[in-house]
Coordinates of C-alpha atoms in Angstrom, one line a residue:
X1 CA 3.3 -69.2 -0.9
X2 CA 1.2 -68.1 2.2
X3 CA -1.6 -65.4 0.9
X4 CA -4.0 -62.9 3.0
X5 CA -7.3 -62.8 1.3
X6 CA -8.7 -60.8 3.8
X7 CA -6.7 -57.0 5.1
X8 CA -6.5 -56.6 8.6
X9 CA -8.4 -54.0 10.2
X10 CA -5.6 -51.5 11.5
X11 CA -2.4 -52.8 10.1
X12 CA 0.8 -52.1 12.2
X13 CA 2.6 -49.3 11.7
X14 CA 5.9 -49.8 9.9
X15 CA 9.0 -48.8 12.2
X16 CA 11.4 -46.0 10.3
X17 CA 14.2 -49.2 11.0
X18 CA 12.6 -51.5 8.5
X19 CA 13.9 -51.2 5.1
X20 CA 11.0 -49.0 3.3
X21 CA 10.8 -51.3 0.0
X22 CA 10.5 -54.6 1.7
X23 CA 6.6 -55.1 1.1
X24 CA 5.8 -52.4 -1.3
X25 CA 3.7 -53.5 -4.3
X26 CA 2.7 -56.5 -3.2
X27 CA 5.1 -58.6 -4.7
X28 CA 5.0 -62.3 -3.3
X29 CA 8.0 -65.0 -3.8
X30 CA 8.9 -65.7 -7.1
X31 CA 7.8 -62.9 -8.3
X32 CA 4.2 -62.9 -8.4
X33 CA 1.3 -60.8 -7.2
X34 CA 0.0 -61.4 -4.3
X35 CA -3.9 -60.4 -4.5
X36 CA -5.5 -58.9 -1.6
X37 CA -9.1 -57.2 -1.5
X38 CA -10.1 -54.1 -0.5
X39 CA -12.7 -53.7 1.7
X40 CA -14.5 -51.3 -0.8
X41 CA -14.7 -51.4 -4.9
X42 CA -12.5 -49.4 -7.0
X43 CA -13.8 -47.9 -10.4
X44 CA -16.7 -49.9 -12.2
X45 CA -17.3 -51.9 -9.3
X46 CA -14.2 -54.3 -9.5
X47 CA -12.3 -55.2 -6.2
X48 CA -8.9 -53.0 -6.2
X49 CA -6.1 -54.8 -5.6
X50 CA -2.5 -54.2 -3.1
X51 CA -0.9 -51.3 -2.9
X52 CA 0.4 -50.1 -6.6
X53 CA -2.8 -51.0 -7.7
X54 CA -4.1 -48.0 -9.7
X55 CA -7.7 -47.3 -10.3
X56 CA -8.5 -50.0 -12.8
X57 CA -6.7 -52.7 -11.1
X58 CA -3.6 -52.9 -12.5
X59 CA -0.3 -53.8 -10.8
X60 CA 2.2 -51.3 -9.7
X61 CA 5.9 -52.5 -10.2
X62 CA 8.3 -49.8 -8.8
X63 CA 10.9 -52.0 -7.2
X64 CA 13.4 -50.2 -4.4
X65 CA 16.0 -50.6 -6.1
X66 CA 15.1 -48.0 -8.6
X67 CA 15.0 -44.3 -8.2
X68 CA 12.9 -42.6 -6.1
X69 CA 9.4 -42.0 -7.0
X70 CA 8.6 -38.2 -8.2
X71 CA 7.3 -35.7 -6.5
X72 CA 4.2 -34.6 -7.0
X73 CA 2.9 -32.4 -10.2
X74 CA 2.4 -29.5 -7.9
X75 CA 5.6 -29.5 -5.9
X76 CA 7.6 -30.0 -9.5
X77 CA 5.8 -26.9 -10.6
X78 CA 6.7 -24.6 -7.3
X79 CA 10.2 -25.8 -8.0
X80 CA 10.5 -25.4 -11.9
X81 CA 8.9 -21.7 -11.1
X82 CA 12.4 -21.0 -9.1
X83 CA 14.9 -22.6 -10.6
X84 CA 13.7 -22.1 -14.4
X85 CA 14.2 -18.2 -13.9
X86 CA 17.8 -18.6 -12.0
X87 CA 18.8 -21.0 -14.8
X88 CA 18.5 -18.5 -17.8
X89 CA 19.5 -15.5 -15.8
X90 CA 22.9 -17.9 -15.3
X91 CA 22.9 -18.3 -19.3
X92 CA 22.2 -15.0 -19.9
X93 CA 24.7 -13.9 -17.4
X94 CA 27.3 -16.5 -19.3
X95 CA 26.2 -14.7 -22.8
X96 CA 26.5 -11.3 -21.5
X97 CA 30.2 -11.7 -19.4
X98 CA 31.3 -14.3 -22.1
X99 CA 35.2 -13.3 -22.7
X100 CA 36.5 -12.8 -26.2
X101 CA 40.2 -14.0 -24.6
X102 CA 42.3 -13.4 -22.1
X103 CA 44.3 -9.7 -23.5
X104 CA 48.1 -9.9 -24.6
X105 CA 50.5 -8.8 -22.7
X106 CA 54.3 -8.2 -22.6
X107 CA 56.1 -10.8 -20.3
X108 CA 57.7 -9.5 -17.7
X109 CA 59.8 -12.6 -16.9
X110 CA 59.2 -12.9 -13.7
X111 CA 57.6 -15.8 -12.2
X112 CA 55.3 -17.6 -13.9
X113 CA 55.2 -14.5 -16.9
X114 CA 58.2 -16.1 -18.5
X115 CA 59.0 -18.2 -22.0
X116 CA 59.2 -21.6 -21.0
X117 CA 60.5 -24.8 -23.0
X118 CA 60.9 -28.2 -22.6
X119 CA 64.1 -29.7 -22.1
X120 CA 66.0 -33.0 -21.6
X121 CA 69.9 -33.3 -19.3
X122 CA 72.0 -34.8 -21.7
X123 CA 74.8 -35.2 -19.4
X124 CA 76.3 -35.2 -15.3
X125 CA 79.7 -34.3 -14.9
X126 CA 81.3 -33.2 -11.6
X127 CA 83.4 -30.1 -11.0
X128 CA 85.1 -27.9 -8.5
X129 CA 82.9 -25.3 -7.4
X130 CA 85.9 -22.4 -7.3
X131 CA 86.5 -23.4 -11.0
X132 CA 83.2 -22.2 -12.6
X133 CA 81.2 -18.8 -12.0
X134 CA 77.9 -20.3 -10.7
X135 CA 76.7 -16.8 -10.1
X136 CA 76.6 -16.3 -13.8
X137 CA 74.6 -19.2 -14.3
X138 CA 70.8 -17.9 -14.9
X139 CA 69.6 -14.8 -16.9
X140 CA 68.1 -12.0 -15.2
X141 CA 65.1 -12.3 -13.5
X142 CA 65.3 -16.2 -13.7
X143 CA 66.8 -18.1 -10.4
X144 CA 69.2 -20.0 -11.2
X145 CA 69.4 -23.9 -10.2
X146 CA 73.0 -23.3 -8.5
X147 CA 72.7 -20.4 -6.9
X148 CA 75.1 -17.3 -6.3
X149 CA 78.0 -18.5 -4.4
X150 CA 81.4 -17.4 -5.4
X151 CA 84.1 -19.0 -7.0
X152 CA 86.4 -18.0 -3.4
X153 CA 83.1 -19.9 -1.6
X154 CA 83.3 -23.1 -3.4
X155 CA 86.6 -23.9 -3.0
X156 CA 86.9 -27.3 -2.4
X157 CA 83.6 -28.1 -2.7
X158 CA 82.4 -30.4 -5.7
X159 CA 79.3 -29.1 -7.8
X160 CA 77.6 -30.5 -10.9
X161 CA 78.3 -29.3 -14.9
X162 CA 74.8 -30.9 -16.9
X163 CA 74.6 -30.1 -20.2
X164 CA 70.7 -29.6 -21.5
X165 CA 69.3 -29.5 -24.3
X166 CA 66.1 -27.9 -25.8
X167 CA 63.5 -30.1 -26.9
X168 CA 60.7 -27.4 -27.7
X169 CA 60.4 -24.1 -29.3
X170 CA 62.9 -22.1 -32.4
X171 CA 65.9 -23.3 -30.4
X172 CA 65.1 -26.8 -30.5
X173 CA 67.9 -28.7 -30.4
X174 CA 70.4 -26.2 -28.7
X175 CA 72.8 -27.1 -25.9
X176 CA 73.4 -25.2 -22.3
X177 CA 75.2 -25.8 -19.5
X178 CA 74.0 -25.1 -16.0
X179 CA 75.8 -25.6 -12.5
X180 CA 74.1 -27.2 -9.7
X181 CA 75.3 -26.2 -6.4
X182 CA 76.3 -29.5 -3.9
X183 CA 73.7 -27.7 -1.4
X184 CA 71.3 -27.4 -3.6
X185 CA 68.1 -28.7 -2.6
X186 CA 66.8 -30.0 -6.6
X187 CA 70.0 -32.0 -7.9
X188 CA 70.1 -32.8 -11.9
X189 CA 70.1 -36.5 -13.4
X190 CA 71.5 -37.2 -17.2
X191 CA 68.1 -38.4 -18.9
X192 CA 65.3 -36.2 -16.7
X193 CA 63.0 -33.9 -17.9
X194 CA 63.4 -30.5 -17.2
X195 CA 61.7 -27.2 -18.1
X196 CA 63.8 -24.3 -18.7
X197 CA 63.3 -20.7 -18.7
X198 CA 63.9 -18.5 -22.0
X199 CA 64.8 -14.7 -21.7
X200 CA 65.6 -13.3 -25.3
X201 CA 67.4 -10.2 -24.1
X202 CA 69.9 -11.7 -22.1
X203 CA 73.1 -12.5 -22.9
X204 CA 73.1 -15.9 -25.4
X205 CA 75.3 -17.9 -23.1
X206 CA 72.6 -17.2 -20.2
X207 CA 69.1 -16.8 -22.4
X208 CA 68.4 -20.7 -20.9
X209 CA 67.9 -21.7 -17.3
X210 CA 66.4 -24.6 -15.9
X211 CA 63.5 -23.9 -13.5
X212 CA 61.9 -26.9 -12.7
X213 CA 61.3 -30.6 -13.5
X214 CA 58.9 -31.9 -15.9
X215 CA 56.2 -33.7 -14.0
X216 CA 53.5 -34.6 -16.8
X217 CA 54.1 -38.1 -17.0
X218 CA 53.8 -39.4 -13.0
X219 CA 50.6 -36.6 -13.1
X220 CA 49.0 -38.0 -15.7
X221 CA 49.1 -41.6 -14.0
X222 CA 48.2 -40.5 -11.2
X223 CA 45.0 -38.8 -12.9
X224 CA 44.5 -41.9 -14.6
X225 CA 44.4 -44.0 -11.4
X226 CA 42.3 -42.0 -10.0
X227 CA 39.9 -42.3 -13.4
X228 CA 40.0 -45.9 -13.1
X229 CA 39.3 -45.5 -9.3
X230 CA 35.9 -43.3 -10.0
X231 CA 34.5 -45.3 -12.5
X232 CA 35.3 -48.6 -11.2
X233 CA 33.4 -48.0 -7.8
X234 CA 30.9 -45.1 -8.9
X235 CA 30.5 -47.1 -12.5
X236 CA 28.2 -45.2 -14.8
X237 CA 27.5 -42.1 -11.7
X238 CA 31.6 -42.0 -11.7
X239 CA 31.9 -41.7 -14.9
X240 CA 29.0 -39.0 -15.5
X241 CA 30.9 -37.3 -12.2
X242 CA 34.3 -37.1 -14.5
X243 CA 32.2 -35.7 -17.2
X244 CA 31.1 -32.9 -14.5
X245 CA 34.5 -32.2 -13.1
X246 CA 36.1 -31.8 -17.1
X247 CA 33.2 -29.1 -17.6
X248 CA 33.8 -27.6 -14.5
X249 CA 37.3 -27.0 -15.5
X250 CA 36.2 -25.4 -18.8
X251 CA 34.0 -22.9 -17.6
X252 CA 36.9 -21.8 -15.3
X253 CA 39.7 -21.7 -17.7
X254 CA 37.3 -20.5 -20.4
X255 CA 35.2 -18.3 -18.9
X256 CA 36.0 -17.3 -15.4
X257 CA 39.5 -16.7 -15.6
X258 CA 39.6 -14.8 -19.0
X259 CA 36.2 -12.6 -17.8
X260 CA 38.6 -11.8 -14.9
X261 CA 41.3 -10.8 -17.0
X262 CA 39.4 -8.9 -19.1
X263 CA 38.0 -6.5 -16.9
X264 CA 34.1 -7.5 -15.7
X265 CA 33.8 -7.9 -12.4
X266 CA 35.4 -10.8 -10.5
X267 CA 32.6 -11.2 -8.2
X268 CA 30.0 -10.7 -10.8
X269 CA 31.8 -13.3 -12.6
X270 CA 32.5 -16.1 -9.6
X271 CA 28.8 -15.7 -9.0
X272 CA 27.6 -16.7 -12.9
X273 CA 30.6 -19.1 -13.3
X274 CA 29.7 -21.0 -9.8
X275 CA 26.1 -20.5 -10.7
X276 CA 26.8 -23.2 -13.7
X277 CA 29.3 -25.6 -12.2
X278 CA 26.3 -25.8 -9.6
X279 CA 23.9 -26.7 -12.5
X280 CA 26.0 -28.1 -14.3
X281 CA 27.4 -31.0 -11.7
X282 CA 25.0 -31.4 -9.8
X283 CA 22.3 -32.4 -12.2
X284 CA 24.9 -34.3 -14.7
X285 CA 25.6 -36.7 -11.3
X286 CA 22.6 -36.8 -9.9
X287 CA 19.8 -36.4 -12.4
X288 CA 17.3 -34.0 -13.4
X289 CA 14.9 -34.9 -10.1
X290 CA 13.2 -32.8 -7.1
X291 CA 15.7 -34.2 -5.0
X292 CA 18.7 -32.7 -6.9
X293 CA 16.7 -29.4 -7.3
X294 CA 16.0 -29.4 -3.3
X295 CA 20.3 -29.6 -3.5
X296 CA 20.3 -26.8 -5.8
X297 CA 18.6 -24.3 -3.6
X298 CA 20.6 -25.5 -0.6
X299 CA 23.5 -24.6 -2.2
X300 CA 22.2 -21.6 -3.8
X301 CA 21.3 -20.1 -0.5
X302 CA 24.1 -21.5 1.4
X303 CA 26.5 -19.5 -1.3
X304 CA 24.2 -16.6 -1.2
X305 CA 24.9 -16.1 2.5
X306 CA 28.5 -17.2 1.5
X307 CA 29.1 -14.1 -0.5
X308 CA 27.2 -11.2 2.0
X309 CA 29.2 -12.4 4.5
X310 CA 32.5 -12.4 2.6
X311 CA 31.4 -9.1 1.2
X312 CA 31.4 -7.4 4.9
X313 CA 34.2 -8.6 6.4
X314 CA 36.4 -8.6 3.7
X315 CA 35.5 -5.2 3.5
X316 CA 35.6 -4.5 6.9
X317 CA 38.8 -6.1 7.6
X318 CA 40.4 -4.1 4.8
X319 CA 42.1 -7.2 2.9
X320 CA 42.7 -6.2 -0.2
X321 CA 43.8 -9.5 -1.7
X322 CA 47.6 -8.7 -2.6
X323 CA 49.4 -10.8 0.0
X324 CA 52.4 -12.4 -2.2
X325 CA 54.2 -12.7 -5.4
X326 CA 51.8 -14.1 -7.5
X327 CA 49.2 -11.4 -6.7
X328 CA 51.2 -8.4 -6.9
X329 CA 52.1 -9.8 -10.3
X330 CA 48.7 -10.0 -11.3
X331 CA 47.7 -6.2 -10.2
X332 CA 51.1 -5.4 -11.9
X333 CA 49.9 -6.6 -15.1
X334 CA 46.0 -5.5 -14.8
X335 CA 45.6 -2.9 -12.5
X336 CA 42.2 -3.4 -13.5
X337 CA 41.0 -5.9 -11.6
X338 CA 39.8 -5.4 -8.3
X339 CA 42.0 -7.5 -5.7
X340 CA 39.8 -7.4 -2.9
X341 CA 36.7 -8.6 -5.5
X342 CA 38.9 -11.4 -6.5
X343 CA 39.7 -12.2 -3.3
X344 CA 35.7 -13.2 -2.4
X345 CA 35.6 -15.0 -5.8
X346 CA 37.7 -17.3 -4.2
X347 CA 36.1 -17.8 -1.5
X348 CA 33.0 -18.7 -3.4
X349 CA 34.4 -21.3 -6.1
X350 CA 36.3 -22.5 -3.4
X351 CA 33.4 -23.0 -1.0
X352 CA 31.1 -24.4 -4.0
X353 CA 32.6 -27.9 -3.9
X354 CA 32.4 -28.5 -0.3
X355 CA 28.5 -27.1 -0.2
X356 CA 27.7 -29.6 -3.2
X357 CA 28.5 -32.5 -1.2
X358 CA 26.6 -31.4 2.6
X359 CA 23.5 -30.1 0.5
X360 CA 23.3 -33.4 -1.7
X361 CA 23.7 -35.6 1.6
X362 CA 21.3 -33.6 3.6
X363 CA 18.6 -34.4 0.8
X364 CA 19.5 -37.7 0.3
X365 CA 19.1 -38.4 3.6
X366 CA 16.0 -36.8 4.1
X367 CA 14.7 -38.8 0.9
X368 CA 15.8 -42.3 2.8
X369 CA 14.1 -41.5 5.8
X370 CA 11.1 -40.7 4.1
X371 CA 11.1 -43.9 2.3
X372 CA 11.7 -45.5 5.5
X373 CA 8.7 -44.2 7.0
X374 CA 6.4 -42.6 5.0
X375 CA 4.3 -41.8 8.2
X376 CA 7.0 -39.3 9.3
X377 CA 6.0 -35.9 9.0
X378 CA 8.1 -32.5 8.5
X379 CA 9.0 -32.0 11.4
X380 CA 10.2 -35.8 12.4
X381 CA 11.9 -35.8 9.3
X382 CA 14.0 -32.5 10.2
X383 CA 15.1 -34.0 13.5
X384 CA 16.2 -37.2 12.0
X385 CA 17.7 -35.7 9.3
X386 CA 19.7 -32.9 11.1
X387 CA 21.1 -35.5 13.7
X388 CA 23.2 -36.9 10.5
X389 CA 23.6 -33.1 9.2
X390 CA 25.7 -32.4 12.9
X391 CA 28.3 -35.3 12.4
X392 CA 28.8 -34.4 9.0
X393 CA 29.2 -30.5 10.1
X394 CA 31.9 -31.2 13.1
X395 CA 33.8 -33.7 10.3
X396 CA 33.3 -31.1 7.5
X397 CA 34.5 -27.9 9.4
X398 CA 37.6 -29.9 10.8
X399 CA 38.6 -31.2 7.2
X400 CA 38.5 -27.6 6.1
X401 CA 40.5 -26.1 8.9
X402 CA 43.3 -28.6 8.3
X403 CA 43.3 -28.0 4.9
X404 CA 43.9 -24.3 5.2
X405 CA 46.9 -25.0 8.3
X406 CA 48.5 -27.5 5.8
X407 CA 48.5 -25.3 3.1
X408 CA 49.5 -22.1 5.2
X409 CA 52.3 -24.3 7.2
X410 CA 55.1 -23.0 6.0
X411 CA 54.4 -19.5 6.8
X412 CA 52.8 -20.8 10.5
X413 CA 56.5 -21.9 10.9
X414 CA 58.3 -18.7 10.1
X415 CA 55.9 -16.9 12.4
X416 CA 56.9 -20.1 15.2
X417 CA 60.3 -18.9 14.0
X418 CA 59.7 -15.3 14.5
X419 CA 58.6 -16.2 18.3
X420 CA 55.2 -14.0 17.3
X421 CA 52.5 -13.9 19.7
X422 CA 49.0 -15.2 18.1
X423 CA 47.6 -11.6 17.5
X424 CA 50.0 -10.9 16.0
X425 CA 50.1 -13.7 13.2
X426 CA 46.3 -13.6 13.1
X427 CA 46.1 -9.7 12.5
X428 CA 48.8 -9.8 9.3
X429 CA 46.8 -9.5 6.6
X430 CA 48.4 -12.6 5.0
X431 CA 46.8 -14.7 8.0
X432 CA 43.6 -12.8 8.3
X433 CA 43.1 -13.7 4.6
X434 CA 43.3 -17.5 5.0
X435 CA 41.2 -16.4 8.5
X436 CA 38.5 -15.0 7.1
X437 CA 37.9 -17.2 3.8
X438 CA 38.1 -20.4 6.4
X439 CA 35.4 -19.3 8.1
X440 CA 33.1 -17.5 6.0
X441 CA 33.4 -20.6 4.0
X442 CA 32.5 -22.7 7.2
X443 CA 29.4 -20.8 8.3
X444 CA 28.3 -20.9 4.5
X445 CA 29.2 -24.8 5.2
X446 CA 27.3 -25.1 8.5
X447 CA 24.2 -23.2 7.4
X448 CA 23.7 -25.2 4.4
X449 CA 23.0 -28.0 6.7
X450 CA 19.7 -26.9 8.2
X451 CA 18.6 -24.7 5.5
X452 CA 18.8 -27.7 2.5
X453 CA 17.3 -30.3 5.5
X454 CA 14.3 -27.8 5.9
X455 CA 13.9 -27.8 2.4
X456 CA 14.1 -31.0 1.7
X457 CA 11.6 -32.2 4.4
X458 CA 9.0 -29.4 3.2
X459 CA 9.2 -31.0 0.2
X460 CA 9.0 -34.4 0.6
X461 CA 6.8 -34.5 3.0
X462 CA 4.1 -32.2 1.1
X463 CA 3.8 -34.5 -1.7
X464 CA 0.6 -36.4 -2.9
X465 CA 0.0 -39.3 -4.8
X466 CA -1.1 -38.1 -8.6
X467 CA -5.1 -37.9 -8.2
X468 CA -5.4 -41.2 -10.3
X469 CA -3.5 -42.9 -7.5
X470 CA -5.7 -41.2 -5.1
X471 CA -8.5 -42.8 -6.0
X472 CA -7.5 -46.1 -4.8
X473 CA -6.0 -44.6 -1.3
X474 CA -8.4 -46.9 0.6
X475 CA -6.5 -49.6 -0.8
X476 CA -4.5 -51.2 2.4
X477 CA -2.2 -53.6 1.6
X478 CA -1.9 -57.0 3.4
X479 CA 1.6 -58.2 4.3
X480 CA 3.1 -60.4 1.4
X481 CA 6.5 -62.1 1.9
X482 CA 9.7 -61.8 -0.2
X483 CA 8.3 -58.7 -1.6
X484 CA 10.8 -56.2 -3.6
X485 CA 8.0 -53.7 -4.0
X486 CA 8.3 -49.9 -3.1
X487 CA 5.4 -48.1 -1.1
X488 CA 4.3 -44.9 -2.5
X489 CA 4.9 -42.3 -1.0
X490 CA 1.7 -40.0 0.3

């Protein structure tokens, strides 16, 4: 093993290329310390040794492949003072709004307000259409599975008799039949799951209608592969990430959507709720660290401007968020709850997910090219860091804009269908909706990018080594081979 005993006067300056932890603590080959002398004496006259040497001479051994080295006392301090205050007004917020239940209602049976059970087809038969009355096939209010044509209509044509029975519920047991026109675009196999509708003032003949197919089982493999998928390549961060997404799912069906229903206000709400999904995830993946909190306050900004902006020109526009079925049913039921304020709730917890993964890149990023090159100041460290921020904007902003079209393409086609001009689609307030929560969303999005790498770099690159670590800052290292050591940053 080659060893330096004397430093060189003006040691070359690392480029930001070469990996960061490569000669760090002064690590030789086969793991032991490599020695070199300072040109002055640390405390009580003893020589200090390579870098990670502390003031009485002891070794440092922070290899790279551990977690980044802390900020400094001061910088945690600045930070702690902000977030510490947002975090209990979030759980005071959470005590305050807490829901004692979503509030009972009387179904309507329409849509999704309707008695459902589960169901099994016990058996296919075929029959002529113009034999059996397929219009009197489903109760009021429910579709049924075969339609309305007329006896005269189906002549000749061949449709299907299944007989179902109910698996769930007071009825269990019970037997229906249901016809299933040949045009129909959901046919009915003996042995498949079904779910069926339930209306208790209808006629007993029609009280049971089949509504859909039961898809628990291929959805719950499917969640499963994916389980297997996180924790297999994310290992112990993919499985603390599955822990995050199974709370975020319980504060929105526990808290969010019942607050809603009971009456506070949805934006009130949607800011609290996203508040502690933030907190919650963000921290539970990444670690309680000043890099995660510099990802907090990107994203906390980032939604901030998110929710002004959504704010005006929701407002201005005059949406006021009841654009189909499903919300007219809900201001049916609670005319309560304010449409348009539901409306930029969305956009918030919608935008939240998106923002956690830009702001947690932007820092990490910044982070890495620190270690790279410690020399780097603020403003280097902005450039650098914003040139990855701009690829990860124009792949970001696309990703989102698809994913609104493919939701939305089924109306884009009947307006295609419609021959309607582009003003005219975009003014409807059923586009402009989908208009305006894409691109709030993706200036929220796009701002978060220089806002969290500004952070970031301010912080970073204003931290000092802890004033017992100071004391040996004259300390240069000599170059050492095969070292796994990590430099400190200054």
């Amino acid at each position: 093993m080659q060893q330096y005993p004397h430093q060189p006067s003006d040691p070359p300056r690392r480029d930001a290329a070469e990996p960061a932890d490569g000669h760090g603590d002064g690590i030789g080959e086969g793991g032991h310390p490599t020695h070199v002398h300072d040109r002055g004496a640390g405390e009580g006259g003893h020589l200090t040794h390579a870098r990670g040497s502390d003031g009485g001479g002891h070794h440092g051994h922070a290899h790279g492949h551990g977690p980044a080295a802390p900020v400094s006392r001061h910088l945690r301090k600045v930070i702690a003072a902000i977030l510490v205050p947002f975090t209990v007004a979030v759980v005071v917020g959470l005590v305050v709004l807490w829901p004692d239940g979503a509030p009972s209602h009387t179904r309507t049976g329409v849509g999704f307000d309707r008695q459902t059970q589960q169901a099994t087809v016990t058996r296919v038969s075929e029959v002529d259409c113009a034999s059996v009355n397929a219009s009197g096939a489903a109760p009021p209010g429910a579709p049924a599975t075969g339609g309305g044509a007329s006896a005269e209509k189906g002549a000749g044509r061949t449709c299907v008799k299944a007989t179902v029975r109910v698996d769930t519920g007071g009825d269990k047991g019970r037997t229906f039949t249901e016809i299933v026109q040949p045009d129909q675009t959901r046919q009915l196999h003996q042995g498949e799951k079904v779910v069926v509708a339930y209306e208790p003032s209808a006629p007993r003949n029609l009280q049971y209608s089949v509504t859909d197919v039961n898809r628990g089982f291929p959805m719950a493999l499917l969640a499963g592969i994916f389980a297997v998928a996180v924790v297999v390549v994310g290992r112990l961060r993919g499985v603390m990430a599955l822990v995050a997404l199974a709370v975020s799912f319980l504060v929105l069906t526990l808290f969010i959507l019942p607050a809603i229903l009971q009456g506070s206000d949805p934006l009130v709400v949607a800011v609290v709720g996203a508040s502690a999904i933030m907190l919650i995830a963000l921290y539970m993946c990444h670690g309680l660290s000043a890099r995660t909190s510099v990802a907090v306050l990107g994203t906390l900004v980032s939604l901030a401007l998110i929710g002004l902006l959504g704010s005006i020109f929701i407002g201005w526009s005059a949406l006021t968020g009841n654009t189909d079925d499903d919300t007219g049913l809900i201001h049916g039921l609670y005319p309560s709850i304010d449409m348009s304020g539901l409306l930029l709730a969305g956009v918030i917890i919608g935008s939240l997910g998106v923002l956690d993964d830009v702001t947690v890149t932007q820092t990490s990023a910044v982070w890495e090219l620190h270690e790279a090159n410690p020399a780097m100041g603020r403003r280097g460290l902005y450039r650098a860091a914003i040139r990855i921020g701009r690829d990860h904007i124009a792949s970001v902003v696309n990703t989102l804009v698809l994913a609104y079209a493919g939701a939305a393409l089924p109306l884009l086609l009947l307006f295609s269908i419609a021959r309607s001009s582009v003003g005219t689609v975009a003014n409807s307030e059923l586009v402009a909706t989908e208009i305006v929560r894409t691109l709030v969303g993706s200036i929220g999005l796009v701002a978060s990018v220089p806002v969290t790498t500004l952070l970031a770099a301010l912080v970073v690159s204003a931290d000092r080594p802890e004033p017992a670590a100071a004391a040996t800052a004259g300390a240069r290292p000599g170059p050492t081979r095969g070292g796994r050591g990590r430099r400190r940053k200054r």
